[in-house]
mmCIF file of C-alpha atoms in Angstrom:
data_model
loop_
_atom_site.group_PDB
_atom_site.id
_atom_site.type_symbol
_atom_site.label_atom_id
_atom_site.label_comp_id
_atom_site.label_asym_id
_atom_site.label_seq_id
_atom_site.Cartn_x
_atom_site.Cartn_y
_atom_site.Cartn_z
ATOM 1 C CA MET A 248 0.000 0.000 0.000
ATOM 2 C CA LEU A 249 1.294 3.448 -0.921
ATOM 3 C CA LYS A 250 1.680 5.758 2.037
ATOM 4 C CA THR A 251 0.946 9.407 1.557
ATOM 5 C CA SER A 252 1.939 12.261 3.746
ATOM 6 C CA PRO A 253 0.035 15.468 4.156
ATOM 7 C CA SER A 254 1.184 18.018 1.628
ATOM 8 C CA ALA A 255 3.004 21.060 2.840
ATOM 9 C CA PRO A 256 0.946 24.223 2.963
ATOM 10 C CA PRO A 257 1.719 26.707 0.232
ATOM 11 C CA SER A 258 4.018 29.576 1.107
ATOM 12 C CA ALA A 259 3.237 33.225 0.349
ATOM 13 C CA SER A 260 4.705 32.684 -3.145
ATOM 14 C CA GLY A 261 2.182 29.894 -3.821
ATOM 15 C CA HIS A 262 4.808 27.130 -3.747
ATOM 16 C CA ALA A 263 4.815 24.271 -1.276
ATOM 17 C CA GLU A 264 7.333 24.789 1.483
ATOM 18 C CA GLY A 265 10.832 23.916 0.348
ATOM 19 C CA VAL A 266 10.231 24.041 -3.430
ATOM 20 C CA SER A 267 11.860 26.955 -5.183
ATOM 21 C CA ASN A 268 11.364 28.037 -8.785
ATOM 22 C CA ASP A 269 14.900 26.866 -9.612
ATOM 23 C CA GLU A 270 14.389 23.438 -8.015
ATOM 24 C CA PHE A 271 11.085 22.929 -9.820
ATOM 25 C CA ARG A 272 12.548 24.077 -13.155
ATOM 26 C CA ALA A 273 15.590 21.776 -12.729
ATOM 27 C CA ALA A 274 13.360 18.783 -11.989
ATOM 28 C CA MET A 275 11.138 19.464 -15.024
ATOM 29 C CA THR A 276 14.145 19.699 -17.385
ATOM 30 C CA ARG A 277 14.608 15.960 -16.759
ATOM 31 C CA LEU A 278 11.336 15.254 -18.589
ATOM 32 C CA ALA A 279 11.959 14.811 -22.314
ATOM 33 C CA ALA A 280 9.328 16.446 -24.493
ATOM 34 C CA GLY A 281 8.485 16.624 -28.157
ATOM 35 C CA VAL A 282 8.780 20.018 -29.836
ATOM 36 C CA VAL A 283 5.995 21.600 -31.874
ATOM 37 C CA LEU A 284 5.381 24.890 -33.606
ATOM 38 C CA VAL A 285 1.962 26.323 -32.744
ATOM 39 C CA THR A 286 0.673 28.760 -35.363
ATOM 40 C CA ALA A 287 -2.356 30.949 -35.921
ATOM 41 C CA HIS A 288 -3.397 33.613 -38.358
ATOM 42 C CA GLU A 289 -4.220 36.973 -36.821
ATOM 43 C CA PRO A 290 -6.908 38.528 -39.009
ATOM 44 C CA ALA A 291 -6.483 42.052 -40.313
ATOM 45 C CA LEU A 292 -8.075 44.754 -38.166
ATOM 46 C CA ASP A 293 -9.436 46.407 -41.295
ATOM 47 C CA PRO A 294 -10.947 44.025 -43.882
ATOM 48 C CA ASP A 295 -9.819 46.408 -46.639
ATOM 49 C CA GLY A 296 -6.315 46.784 -45.188
ATOM 50 C CA PRO A 297 -3.319 44.420 -45.083
ATOM 51 C CA ARG A 298 -4.058 40.691 -44.882
ATOM 52 C CA GLY A 299 -3.241 40.184 -41.219
ATOM 53 C CA GLU A 300 -0.259 38.346 -39.798
ATOM 54 C CA ASP A 301 0.842 34.791 -39.099
ATOM 55 C CA VAL A 302 1.919 34.145 -35.512
ATOM 56 C CA GLY A 303 4.026 31.240 -34.255
ATOM 57 C CA MET A 304 5.537 29.928 -31.043
ATOM 58 C CA THR A 305 7.607 26.915 -30.058
ATOM 59 C CA ALA A 306 6.000 24.660 -27.457
ATOM 60 C CA THR A 307 7.085 21.572 -25.552
ATOM 61 C CA ALA A 308 3.981 21.371 -23.351
ATOM 62 C CA PHE A 309 1.735 19.749 -25.954
ATOM 63 C CA MET A 310 -0.156 16.483 -25.668
ATOM 64 C CA SER A 311 -3.010 14.343 -26.896
ATOM 65 C CA VAL A 312 -6.034 14.481 -24.594
ATOM 66 C CA SER A 313 -8.755 12.357 -26.193
ATOM 67 C CA LEU A 314 -9.348 10.091 -29.173
ATOM 68 C CA ASP A 315 -13.145 10.492 -29.230
ATOM 69 C CA PRO A 316 -13.512 13.351 -29.826
ATOM 70 C CA PRO A 317 -9.959 14.060 -31.013
ATOM 71 C CA LEU A 318 -8.573 16.660 -28.584
ATOM 72 C CA VAL A 319 -5.103 18.063 -27.919
ATOM 73 C CA LEU A 320 -3.771 20.458 -25.278
ATOM 74 C CA VAL A 321 -1.115 23.150 -25.440
ATOM 75 C CA SER A 322 0.124 25.216 -22.516
ATOM 76 C CA LEU A 323 0.636 28.925 -23.261
ATOM 77 C CA ARG A 324 2.315 31.504 -21.051
ATOM 78 C CA GLU A 325 -0.450 33.765 -19.745
ATOM 79 C CA GLY A 326 -0.422 37.097 -21.552
ATOM 80 C CA SER A 327 1.835 35.873 -24.376
ATOM 81 C CA ARG A 328 0.990 36.945 -27.899
ATOM 82 C CA MET A 329 -0.347 33.455 -28.724
ATOM 83 C CA ASP A 330 -2.428 33.345 -25.535
ATOM 84 C CA ASP A 331 -3.941 36.741 -26.337
ATOM 85 C CA LEU A 332 -4.597 35.789 -29.973
ATOM 86 C CA LEU A 333 -6.254 32.453 -29.136
ATOM 87 C CA ALA A 334 -8.438 34.217 -26.566
ATOM 88 C CA GLU A 335 -9.867 36.249 -29.466
ATOM 89 C CA GLN A 336 -10.061 33.694 -32.251
ATOM 90 C CA PRO A 337 -10.402 29.910 -31.924
ATOM 91 C CA MET A 338 -8.510 28.519 -34.938
ATOM 92 C CA TRP A 339 -4.875 27.362 -34.715
ATOM 93 C CA ALA A 340 -2.489 24.731 -35.998
ATOM 94 C CA VAL A 341 0.398 22.562 -34.826
ATOM 95 C CA SER A 342 3.411 21.254 -36.736
ATOM 96 C CA VAL A 343 5.290 18.406 -34.992
ATOM 97 C CA LEU A 344 8.913 19.287 -35.706
ATOM 98 C CA SER A 345 11.486 16.814 -36.981
ATOM 99 C CA GLU A 346 15.067 16.589 -35.740
ATOM 100 C CA SER A 347 16.214 18.588 -38.790
ATOM 101 C CA GLN A 348 13.991 21.535 -37.795
ATOM 102 C CA ARG A 349 15.899 22.650 -34.702
ATOM 103 C CA HIS A 350 16.477 26.057 -36.330
ATOM 104 C CA ILE A 351 12.707 26.606 -36.581
ATOM 105 C CA ALA A 352 12.186 25.720 -32.919
ATOM 106 C CA GLY A 353 14.974 28.073 -31.846
ATOM 107 C CA ARG A 354 13.761 30.893 -34.050
ATOM 108 C CA PHE A 355 10.223 30.882 -32.646
ATOM 109 C CA ALA A 356 11.400 30.426 -29.033
ATOM 110 C CA MET A 357 13.603 33.546 -28.966
ATOM 111 C CA LYS A 358 12.800 36.275 -26.475
ATOM 112 C CA GLY A 359 12.730 39.777 -27.907
ATOM 113 C CA ARG A 360 12.531 38.343 -31.401
ATOM 114 C CA ILE A 361 11.812 40.148 -34.624
ATOM 115 C CA SER A 362 8.330 40.219 -36.126
ATOM 116 C CA ASP A 363 6.692 36.896 -36.890
ATOM 117 C CA ARG A 364 6.299 37.961 -40.522
ATOM 118 C CA LEU A 365 10.094 37.930 -40.890
ATOM 119 C CA LEU A 366 10.396 34.655 -38.974
ATOM 120 C CA PHE A 367 8.131 32.890 -41.483
ATOM 121 C CA ALA A 368 9.838 34.490 -44.516
ATOM 122 C CA ASP A 369 12.180 31.609 -45.463
ATOM 123 C CA ILE A 370 10.315 28.673 -43.917
ATOM 124 C CA PRO A 371 8.407 26.452 -46.355
ATOM 125 C CA TYR A 372 4.779 26.093 -45.313
ATOM 126 C CA VAL A 373 1.276 25.679 -46.634
ATOM 127 C CA ARG A 374 -1.768 27.417 -45.250
ATOM 128 C CA GLY A 375 -4.206 25.044 -43.553
ATOM 129 C CA LYS A 376 -7.620 24.768 -45.158
ATOM 130 C CA GLU A 377 -9.515 24.863 -41.845
ATOM 131 C CA ALA A 378 -7.512 27.180 -39.573
ATOM 132 C CA GLY A 379 -5.789 29.261 -42.243
ATOM 133 C CA ALA A 380 -2.604 28.991 -40.156
ATOM 134 C CA PRO A 381 0.830 27.967 -41.467
ATOM 135 C CA LEU A 382 1.640 24.225 -41.498
ATOM 136 C CA VAL A 383 5.405 23.786 -41.718
ATOM 137 C CA GLY A 384 6.835 21.780 -44.609
ATOM 138 C CA GLY A 385 8.924 18.805 -43.502
ATOM 139 C CA ALA A 386 7.068 18.430 -40.192
ATOM 140 C CA LEU A 387 6.449 14.892 -38.948
ATOM 141 C CA ALA A 388 2.725 15.639 -38.526
ATOM 142 C CA THR A 389 0.387 18.604 -38.803
ATOM 143 C CA LEU A 390 -2.889 19.306 -37.030
ATOM 144 C CA GLU A 391 -5.493 22.022 -37.399
ATOM 145 C CA CYS A 392 -7.527 22.780 -34.302
ATOM 146 C CA ARG A 393 -10.439 24.795 -32.957
ATOM 147 C CA THR A 394 -10.354 25.812 -29.292
ATOM 148 C CA GLU A 395 -12.888 23.923 -27.185
ATOM 149 C CA GLN A 396 -11.830 25.109 -23.741
ATOM 150 C CA ARG A 397 -9.362 27.432 -22.015
ATOM 151 C CA VAL A 398 -8.280 26.687 -18.451
ATOM 152 C CA ALA A 399 -6.305 29.087 -16.267
ATOM 153 C CA ALA A 400 -3.435 27.199 -14.603
ATOM 154 C CA GLY A 401 -1.023 29.314 -12.564
ATOM 155 C CA ASP A 402 0.973 31.544 -14.920
ATOM 156 C CA HIS A 403 -0.201 29.590 -17.990
ATOM 157 C CA THR A 404 -3.394 28.954 -19.941
ATOM 158 C CA LEU A 405 -4.177 25.392 -20.999
ATOM 159 C CA VAL A 406 -5.838 25.504 -24.405
ATOM 160 C CA ILE A 407 -7.748 22.369 -25.368
ATOM 161 C CA GLY A 408 -8.441 22.119 -29.076
ATOM 162 C CA ARG A 409 -10.604 19.840 -31.189
ATOM 163 C CA VAL A 410 -8.538 18.409 -34.020
ATOM 164 C CA LEU A 411 -10.174 19.258 -37.348
ATOM 165 C CA THR A 412 -7.464 17.838 -39.624
ATOM 166 C CA ALA A 413 -4.486 15.567 -38.976
ATOM 167 C CA GLU A 414 -1.922 14.722 -41.623
ATOM 168 C CA VAL A 415 1.293 12.742 -41.612
ATOM 169 C CA PRO A 416 3.399 14.031 -44.506
ATOM 170 C CA SER A 417 6.211 11.900 -45.841
ATOM 171 C CA ALA A 418 8.829 13.574 -43.648
ATOM 172 C CA ASP A 419 12.083 11.753 -42.957
ATOM 173 C CA GLY A 420 13.935 11.492 -39.669
ATOM 174 C CA GLY A 421 12.971 11.350 -36.051
ATOM 175 C CA PRO A 422 11.320 13.821 -33.722
ATOM 176 C CA LEU A 423 12.941 16.913 -32.275
ATOM 177 C CA THR A 424 12.965 16.616 -28.481
ATOM 178 C CA TYR A 425 13.778 18.972 -25.621
ATOM 179 C CA PHE A 426 15.696 17.623 -22.618
ATOM 180 C CA ARG A 427 17.816 19.288 -19.916
ATOM 181 C CA GLY A 428 17.342 22.701 -21.479
ATOM 182 C CA ARG A 429 18.485 21.753 -24.999
ATOM 183 C CA TYR A 430 17.036 20.462 -28.265
ATOM 184 C CA ARG A 431 18.033 16.831 -28.807
ATOM 185 C CA GLN A 432 17.674 13.960 -31.243
ATOM 186 C CA LEU A 433 16.635 10.470 -30.274
ATOM 187 C CA GLY A 434 19.263 7.782 -30.526
#
């Protein structure tokens, strides 16, 4: 039988006694994760003006939630551009990155980065038929989603999306993973 002990009460910072941000972050870096590019198309403010802008962000907190109906979950930093955009419009896409797409993951994970329009400039992609968001060429899989639910979770928002399309292009290679603070390849 598994014994449990009462959990420590949270401190003023909201953490259990004895768990610092650094300790928690160090422990979580030991969990290998797949790397995806989450994309959405921000519509133009003026229908007669410019066409709007594509937005992208690298994510490692992405997972399958349900087969019936097909649901996935992505965790977004609260107040990030993607969080704000998906609060306004429900359509988005995911490209599961291959080991040869490390440069894409790094580009869309940069802090203080240049505009997303420039970030997409030399990346091959097609526009999804359902979400209208970029689907990266060479990805291991692509999904188009519509937000079903948003859940506040600490300093993040968990966005649960219904999968509208799922494709497995003929990409070569293995998945790009993130482990101990670095992008890695399996093997």
